């Protein structure tokens, strides 16, 4: 195996995107994604069984397209990496089984990858073939690095001491993720699915100050102090915000008044991004984090990007935002993290691991079986 510039194929199937990416070291060769989002629209959210069946249908065509675009053959691949968690159990199963089948058929080593840490791994990629790496987007992540991951399934702030074996969870949502809250509020406002882009567009026409919605877990009893942090100092909660929006709409309707949908959308969005960015910056400042990477599907939100940039700049924190197509779920991020594991000399996971829908972020990859570890020693 080429451990200095490994050619790694990454497979992602944790939700509704079937992704296959190929990297050579830190160079991105292809990022091919097939989404089943259109099949979930009429249900107002992702249906796990539909997502799993869509992965089955899409995997081989997506793999073929990725190999063709990268101009490589399967037997040239040095290693295979696959998302093993967290995510939808059935969807993960499809990707993991496909990866194991490829590993058996080709004899290539297999790495089971943490989906969340992979979002950070894209910060290592140079998306320009043959291009030179720059700060935060090349062969080494910055020191004192944090990651703010905001998506339909996760809202978390991480400290990255080592991308391959030392990731710490500083704070997370205790109920709905931010993306889930967007989808639920969009349904309340009659905006359809997915809710994030619809609310983001409509919010530009509204007055964010027209209504003051609550910022969850910001009361002193939850925050505490830097010396004595509260239990939820860096955590988020969006379920109360969703309920507040529903009550607000009901009040307008009960009074026989037109619902100011644009104002509600703008005020809701401001409440979400305000509390996300304020807590994330607080966590970074109190843990000596000087660089932060913003990732996840909600990183496409214009107001989140704007306010994160403003608050990071004011706090002296450098913000890194990957290209939008690398913020959403994709196989390139899995391949990128897999390549880092190969280059660090981490042993492959083998075939004995199982998908883990609740895989903790502190587990960067599934460890190799003990017998394999002993043999390697």
Short mmCIF file of C-alpha atoms in Angstrom, two decimals:
data_model
loop_
_atom_site.label_atom_id
_atom_site.label_comp_id
_atom_site.label_asym_id
_atom_site.label_seq_id
_atom_site.Cartn_x
_atom_site.Cartn_y
_atom_site.Cartn_z
CA UNK A 1 0.00 0.00 0.00
CA UNK A 2 1.14 3.53 -0.78
CA UNK A 3 1.07 5.15 2.68
CA UNK A 4 2.42 8.53 1.61
CA UNK A 5 -0.20 9.30 -1.05
CA UNK A 6 -2.80 6.52 -0.72
CA UNK A 7 -5.53 6.21 -3.32
CA UNK A 8 -8.66 5.78 -1.20
CA UNK A 9 -12.26 5.14 -2.20
CA UNK A 10 -14.86 6.49 0.26
CA UNK A 11 -18.48 5.36 0.58
CA UNK A 12 -21.19 7.39 2.35
CA UNK A 13 -24.78 6.21 2.95
CA UNK A 14 -25.76 7.49 6.39
CA UNK A 15 -28.95 9.28 5.30
CA UNK A 16 -30.41 10.11 1.88
CA UNK A 17 -27.24 10.70 -0.16
CA UNK A 18 -25.35 7.85 -1.79
CA UNK A 19 -21.82 9.21 -2.05
CA UNK A 20 -18.66 7.78 -3.55
CA UNK A 21 -15.47 9.83 -3.43
CA UNK A 22 -11.89 9.09 -4.42
CA UNK A 23 -8.83 10.92 -3.11
CA UNK A 24 -5.11 10.51 -3.57
CA UNK A 25 -3.58 11.66 -0.31
CA UNK A 26 -5.17 15.10 0.10
CA UNK A 27 -6.03 15.55 -3.59
CA UNK A 28 -9.69 15.19 -4.48
CA UNK A 29 -10.18 13.19 -7.67
CA UNK A 30 -13.96 12.82 -7.66
CA UNK A 31 -16.96 13.48 -5.47
CA UNK A 32 -19.99 11.69 -6.94
CA UNK A 33 -23.33 11.89 -5.13
CA UNK A 34 -26.78 10.49 -5.85
CA UNK A 35 -29.54 11.95 -3.68
CA UNK A 36 -32.93 10.44 -2.95
CA UNK A 37 -34.29 13.70 -1.51
CA UNK A 38 -37.00 14.02 -4.15
CA UNK A 39 -38.47 10.70 -3.02
CA UNK A 40 -38.95 12.04 0.52
CA UNK A 41 -40.52 15.40 -0.32
CA UNK A 42 -44.15 14.26 -0.14
CA UNK A 43 -43.53 12.84 3.35
CA UNK A 44 -41.97 16.05 4.67
CA UNK A 45 -38.81 14.26 5.83
CA UNK A 46 -36.48 11.35 5.24
CA UNK A 47 -38.16 7.94 5.37
CA UNK A 48 -35.49 5.40 6.42
CA UNK A 49 -36.84 2.48 4.37
CA UNK A 50 -37.08 4.59 1.22
CA UNK A 51 -33.55 5.88 1.79
CA UNK A 52 -32.20 2.34 2.20
CA UNK A 53 -33.83 1.11 -1.01
CA UNK A 54 -32.56 4.17 -2.86
CA UNK A 55 -29.00 3.38 -1.73
CA UNK A 56 -29.38 -0.15 -3.10
CA UNK A 57 -30.46 1.19 -6.49
CA UNK A 58 -27.89 3.97 -6.64
CA UNK A 59 -24.71 2.40 -5.33
CA UNK A 60 -23.35 0.59 -8.39
CA UNK A 61 -24.12 3.43 -10.86
CA UNK A 62 -22.58 5.95 -8.45
CA UNK A 63 -19.48 3.79 -7.99
CA UNK A 64 -19.09 3.34 -11.75
CA UNK A 65 -19.46 7.08 -12.33
CA UNK A 66 -16.90 7.91 -9.64
CA UNK A 67 -14.30 5.50 -11.00
CA UNK A 68 -14.83 6.82 -14.52
CA UNK A 69 -14.50 10.45 -13.46
CA UNK A 70 -11.38 9.76 -11.40
CA UNK A 71 -9.89 7.71 -14.23
CA UNK A 72 -8.93 4.82 -11.98
CA UNK A 73 -9.80 1.13 -11.75
CA UNK A 74 -10.80 -0.75 -8.62
CA UNK A 75 -7.57 -2.74 -8.57
CA UNK A 76 -5.61 0.53 -8.37
CA UNK A 77 -7.31 1.55 -5.11
CA UNK A 78 -5.07 1.26 -2.02
CA UNK A 79 -7.86 1.22 0.58
CA UNK A 80 -11.62 1.50 1.01
CA UNK A 81 -13.30 3.67 3.64
CA UNK A 82 -17.00 3.59 4.56
CA UNK A 83 -19.24 5.47 6.95
CA UNK A 84 -20.12 3.04 9.74
CA UNK A 85 -21.99 5.56 11.92
CA UNK A 86 -23.75 7.55 13.11
CA UNK A 87 -26.77 7.60 10.84
CA UNK A 88 -29.88 5.66 9.84
CA UNK A 89 -29.33 1.99 10.65
CA UNK A 90 -30.72 0.58 7.40
CA UNK A 91 -28.97 3.15 5.24
CA UNK A 92 -25.65 2.50 6.97
CA UNK A 93 -26.12 -1.22 6.45
CA UNK A 94 -26.31 -0.80 2.68
CA UNK A 95 -23.07 1.17 2.48
CA UNK A 96 -21.21 -1.07 4.92
CA UNK A 97 -22.27 -4.26 3.12
CA UNK A 98 -21.26 -2.77 -0.23
CA UNK A 99 -17.87 -1.75 1.17
CA UNK A 100 -17.27 -5.19 2.69
CA UNK A 101 -18.19 -6.86 -0.60
CA UNK A 102 -15.71 -4.65 -2.45
CA UNK A 103 -13.02 -5.32 0.16
CA UNK A 104 -13.50 -9.09 -0.13
CA UNK A 105 -13.61 -9.01 -3.94
CA UNK A 106 -10.51 -6.83 -4.31
CA UNK A 107 -8.50 -7.79 -1.22
CA UNK A 108 -8.19 -4.12 -0.26
CA UNK A 109 -8.01 -3.01 3.40
CA UNK A 110 -11.24 -1.56 4.80
CA UNK A 111 -11.64 1.34 7.24
CA UNK A 112 -14.89 1.99 9.14
CA UNK A 113 -15.23 5.77 9.43
CA UNK A 114 -17.09 8.10 11.79
CA UNK A 115 -19.43 10.26 9.72
CA UNK A 116 -19.03 13.33 11.95
CA UNK A 117 -15.24 13.31 12.03
CA UNK A 118 -15.31 12.84 8.25
CA UNK A 119 -17.01 16.24 7.98
CA UNK A 120 -13.82 17.67 9.50
CA UNK A 121 -11.67 15.61 7.14
CA UNK A 122 -12.81 17.64 4.13
CA UNK A 123 -10.75 20.50 5.55
CA UNK A 124 -7.71 18.48 4.48
CA UNK A 125 -8.72 18.25 0.85
CA UNK A 126 -7.50 20.36 -2.01
CA UNK A 127 -10.43 20.23 -4.42
CA UNK A 128 -8.28 21.42 -7.30
CA UNK A 129 -6.55 18.40 -8.89
CA UNK A 130 -2.82 18.96 -8.62
CA UNK A 131 -3.36 22.23 -6.78
CA UNK A 132 -1.22 23.50 -3.93
CA UNK A 133 -2.61 23.26 -0.42
CA UNK A 134 -3.38 26.37 1.59
CA UNK A 135 -4.11 27.03 5.27
CA UNK A 136 -6.88 24.82 6.55
CA UNK A 137 -7.28 23.19 3.14
CA UNK A 138 -4.25 20.97 2.64
CA UNK A 139 -2.01 18.34 4.14
CA UNK A 140 -2.30 19.47 7.74
CA UNK A 141 -5.17 20.85 9.79
CA UNK A 142 -4.43 23.96 11.85
CA UNK A 143 -3.42 23.55 15.47
CA UNK A 144 -6.03 24.39 18.14
CA UNK A 145 -8.78 23.40 15.73
CA UNK A 146 -12.48 23.18 16.46
CA UNK A 147 -15.35 22.08 14.26
CA UNK A 148 -18.93 23.34 14.22
CA UNK A 149 -21.11 20.72 12.55
CA UNK A 150 -24.67 21.80 11.72
CA UNK A 151 -26.92 19.42 9.78
CA UNK A 152 -30.28 17.70 9.72
CA UNK A 153 -29.12 15.10 12.20
CA UNK A 154 -26.38 16.78 14.20
CA UNK A 155 -25.47 20.09 15.80
CA UNK A 156 -22.14 19.78 17.59
CA UNK A 157 -19.00 21.69 18.53
CA UNK A 158 -15.81 19.59 18.59
CA UNK A 159 -12.19 20.07 19.57
CA UNK A 160 -9.80 18.30 17.20
CA UNK A 161 -6.46 17.49 18.77
CA UNK A 162 -5.77 14.78 16.17
CA UNK A 163 -7.98 13.99 13.20
CA UNK A 164 -7.03 10.31 13.41
CA UNK A 165 -7.35 9.52 17.11
CA UNK A 166 -8.22 12.45 19.40
CA UNK A 167 -11.56 14.19 18.93
CA UNK A 168 -13.46 15.69 21.87
CA UNK A 169 -17.14 16.59 21.99
CA UNK A 170 -17.60 19.96 23.71
CA UNK A 171 -21.31 20.51 23.11
CA UNK A 172 -24.27 19.17 21.14
CA UNK A 173 -28.01 19.46 20.77
CA UNK A 174 -30.03 17.67 23.43
CA UNK A 175 -33.11 17.26 21.21
CA UNK A 176 -33.72 18.38 17.64
CA UNK A 177 -30.75 19.18 15.45
CA UNK A 178 -30.87 22.57 13.74
CA UNK A 179 -31.76 21.03 10.37
CA UNK A 180 -34.63 19.10 11.94
CA UNK A 181 -35.95 22.31 13.47
CA UNK A 182 -35.86 24.00 10.07
CA UNK A 183 -37.82 21.16 8.49
CA UNK A 184 -40.46 21.12 11.24
CA UNK A 185 -40.92 24.89 11.22
CA UNK A 186 -41.15 24.87 7.42
CA UNK A 187 -44.04 22.41 7.70
CA UNK A 188 -45.75 24.67 10.22
CA UNK A 189 -45.37 27.61 7.83
CA UNK A 190 -46.49 25.57 4.81
CA UNK A 191 -43.14 25.89 3.03
CA UNK A 192 -42.55 22.23 2.20
CA UNK A 193 -39.45 20.07 2.42
CA UNK A 194 -36.51 20.51 2.70
CA UNK A 195 -37.13 23.40 5.05
CA UNK A 196 -33.66 24.91 5.27
CA UNK A 197 -33.39 26.46 1.79
CA UNK A 198 -37.05 27.59 1.83
CA UNK A 199 -36.73 29.40 5.16
CA UNK A 200 -33.37 30.89 4.22
CA UNK A 201 -34.86 32.40 1.03
CA UNK A 202 -38.02 33.67 2.69
CA UNK A 203 -36.17 35.12 5.68
CA UNK A 204 -34.50 37.66 3.40
CA UNK A 205 -37.93 39.22 2.85
CA UNK A 206 -38.86 39.34 6.53
CA UNK A 207 -38.00 41.34 9.63
CA UNK A 208 -35.99 39.24 12.07
CA UNK A 209 -36.74 41.72 14.86
CA UNK A 210 -40.51 41.60 14.42
CA UNK A 211 -40.81 38.64 16.82
CA UNK A 212 -38.48 37.52 19.61
CA UNK A 213 -38.27 33.76 19.79
CA UNK A 214 -36.52 31.98 22.68
CA UNK A 215 -32.86 30.95 22.67
CA UNK A 216 -32.76 27.55 24.33
CA UNK A 217 -30.37 26.67 27.17
CA UNK A 218 -29.08 30.23 27.54
CA UNK A 219 -30.38 30.87 31.06
CA UNK A 220 -27.76 31.20 33.85
CA UNK A 221 -28.78 27.86 35.40
CA UNK A 222 -27.71 26.11 32.19
CA UNK A 223 -24.73 28.29 31.32
CA UNK A 224 -22.94 28.60 34.67
CA UNK A 225 -19.59 30.40 34.47
CA UNK A 226 -16.19 29.73 32.89
CA UNK A 227 -14.93 28.67 36.32
CA UNK A 228 -17.99 26.56 37.11
CA UNK A 229 -19.59 25.65 33.77
CA UNK A 230 -23.25 24.72 33.77
CA UNK A 231 -24.29 21.31 32.54
CA UNK A 232 -25.41 22.70 29.17
CA UNK A 233 -22.97 25.59 28.74
CA UNK A 234 -22.09 24.58 25.17
CA UNK A 235 -25.25 22.61 24.35
CA UNK A 236 -28.27 23.56 22.25
CA UNK A 237 -32.00 22.88 22.35
CA UNK A 238 -34.36 23.67 19.48
CA UNK A 239 -37.56 21.83 20.43
CA UNK A 240 -38.84 24.76 22.52
CA UNK A 241 -38.17 27.14 19.64
CA UNK A 242 -40.19 24.94 17.29
CA UNK A 243 -43.07 24.96 19.78
CA UNK A 244 -42.86 28.74 20.14
CA UNK A 245 -43.21 29.13 16.37
CA UNK A 246 -46.26 26.85 16.36
CA UNK A 247 -47.90 28.85 19.18
CA UNK A 248 -47.14 32.10 17.37
CA UNK A 249 -48.86 30.90 14.20
CA UNK A 250 -51.85 29.67 16.21
CA UNK A 251 -52.23 33.08 17.87
CA UNK A 252 -52.35 34.90 14.55
CA UNK A 253 -54.86 32.41 13.17
CA UNK A 254 -57.05 32.57 16.31
CA UNK A 255 -57.15 36.36 16.02
CA UNK A 256 -58.21 36.09 12.38
CA UNK A 257 -55.05 37.86 11.23
CA UNK A 258 -52.79 37.00 8.31
CA UNK A 259 -49.77 35.03 9.43
CA UNK A 260 -46.60 37.06 8.73
CA UNK A 261 -44.75 34.08 7.32
CA UNK A 262 -41.67 35.98 6.16
CA UNK A 263 -41.23 37.71 9.54
CA UNK A 264 -41.66 34.42 11.40
CA UNK A 265 -39.15 32.72 9.12
CA UNK A 266 -36.64 35.51 9.63
CA UNK A 267 -37.14 35.61 13.41
CA UNK A 268 -36.89 31.83 13.68
CA UNK A 269 -33.72 31.72 11.61
CA UNK A 270 -32.16 34.49 13.67
CA UNK A 271 -32.92 32.61 16.88
CA UNK A 272 -31.26 29.47 15.52
CA UNK A 273 -28.08 31.06 14.17
CA UNK A 274 -27.77 33.44 17.12
CA UNK A 275 -27.61 30.69 19.72
CA UNK A 276 -25.51 28.35 17.54
CA UNK A 277 -22.83 30.94 16.83
CA UNK A 278 -22.75 32.49 20.30
CA UNK A 279 -22.27 29.14 22.05
CA UNK A 280 -19.79 27.87 19.47
CA UNK A 281 -17.61 30.97 19.80
CA UNK A 282 -17.86 30.77 23.59
CA UNK A 283 -16.66 27.16 23.54
CA UNK A 284 -13.78 28.07 21.23
CA UNK A 285 -12.64 30.99 23.35
CA UNK A 286 -12.76 29.04 26.59
CA UNK A 287 -10.86 26.07 25.13
CA UNK A 288 -8.15 27.96 23.29
CA UNK A 289 -9.49 27.11 19.84
CA UNK A 290 -8.12 29.54 17.27
CA UNK A 291 -9.43 27.95 14.05
CA UNK A 292 -12.89 26.52 13.47
CA UNK A 293 -14.26 24.57 10.53
CA UNK A 294 -17.96 24.97 9.69
CA UNK A 295 -19.49 21.85 8.14
CA UNK A 296 -22.73 19.95 7.61
CA UNK A 297 -25.65 20.61 5.30
CA UNK A 298 -26.88 23.68 7.21
CA UNK A 299 -23.50 25.30 6.54
CA UNK A 300 -25.13 26.29 3.24
CA UNK A 301 -27.42 28.67 5.16
CA UNK A 302 -26.49 32.23 4.22
CA UNK A 303 -27.27 33.78 7.61
CA UNK A 304 -25.39 31.09 9.53
CA UNK A 305 -22.30 31.62 7.39
CA UNK A 306 -22.57 35.39 7.73
CA UNK A 307 -23.01 35.50 11.51
CA UNK A 308 -20.40 32.80 12.13
CA UNK A 309 -17.89 34.81 10.11
CA UNK A 310 -18.73 38.01 11.99
CA UNK A 311 -18.48 36.50 15.45
CA UNK A 312 -15.38 34.44 14.73
CA UNK A 313 -13.67 37.52 13.30
CA UNK A 314 -14.58 39.58 16.35
CA UNK A 315 -13.18 36.85 18.62
CA UNK A 316 -9.96 36.47 16.63
CA UNK A 317 -10.91 33.00 15.41
CA UNK A 318 -10.15 31.95 11.84
CA UNK A 319 -13.14 30.39 10.10
CA UNK A 320 -12.74 27.69 7.44
CA UNK A 321 -15.73 26.74 5.28
CA UNK A 322 -15.29 23.98 2.68
CA UNK A 323 -17.01 24.29 -0.71
CA UNK A 324 -20.75 23.73 -0.36
CA UNK A 325 -20.71 20.39 -2.17
CA UNK A 326 -18.26 19.13 0.47
CA UNK A 327 -20.32 20.45 3.40
CA UNK A 328 -23.24 18.12 2.73
CA UNK A 329 -22.91 14.34 3.12
CA UNK A 330 -20.54 12.93 0.52
CA UNK A 331 -18.08 10.14 -0.14
CA UNK A 332 -15.11 12.50 -0.56
CA UNK A 333 -15.09 13.34 3.14
CA UNK A 334 -15.05 9.63 4.02
CA UNK A 335 -12.19 9.00 1.60
CA UNK A 336 -10.31 12.02 3.01
CA UNK A 337 -10.48 10.71 6.57
CA UNK A 338 -9.64 7.21 5.38
CA UNK A 339 -6.52 8.55 3.67
CA UNK A 340 -5.45 10.24 6.90
CA UNK A 341 -5.80 6.95 8.78
CA UNK A 342 -3.71 5.16 6.17
CA UNK A 343 -1.00 7.85 6.27
CA UNK A 344 -0.96 7.72 10.08
CA UNK A 345 -0.36 3.99 10.02
CA UNK A 346 -3.69 3.13 11.64
CA UNK A 347 -4.61 -0.53 11.15
CA UNK A 348 -7.67 -1.29 8.98
CA UNK A 349 -10.96 -2.15 10.67
CA UNK A 350 -11.24 -5.48 8.87
CA UNK A 351 -14.60 -7.10 8.18
CA UNK A 352 -15.75 -7.74 11.73
CA UNK A 353 -17.34 -4.35 12.50
CA UNK A 354 -21.05 -3.60 12.34
CA UNK A 355 -22.84 -0.34 11.49
CA UNK A 356 -23.34 1.78 14.61
CA UNK A 357 -26.20 4.28 14.28
CA UNK A 358 -25.15 6.01 17.51
CA UNK A 359 -21.37 5.87 17.00
CA UNK A 360 -19.81 8.47 19.35
CA UNK A 361 -17.73 11.22 17.82
CA UNK A 362 -14.81 10.22 20.01
CA UNK A 363 -14.49 7.03 17.93
CA UNK A 364 -12.80 8.20 14.75
CA UNK A 365 -12.89 4.73 13.23
CA UNK A 366 -13.86 1.21 14.21
CA UNK A 367 -10.76 -0.52 15.61
CA UNK A 368 -9.23 -3.55 14.01
CA UNK A 369 -10.15 -6.89 15.64
CA UNK A 370 -7.85 -7.75 18.54
CA UNK A 371 -6.51 -10.80 16.74
CA UNK A 372 -5.50 -8.63 13.79
CA UNK A 373 -3.87 -6.09 16.11
CA UNK A 374 -1.90 -8.83 17.84
CA UNK A 375 -0.76 -10.23 14.50
CA UNK A 376 0.38 -6.77 13.39
CA UNK A 377 2.48 -6.41 16.54
#
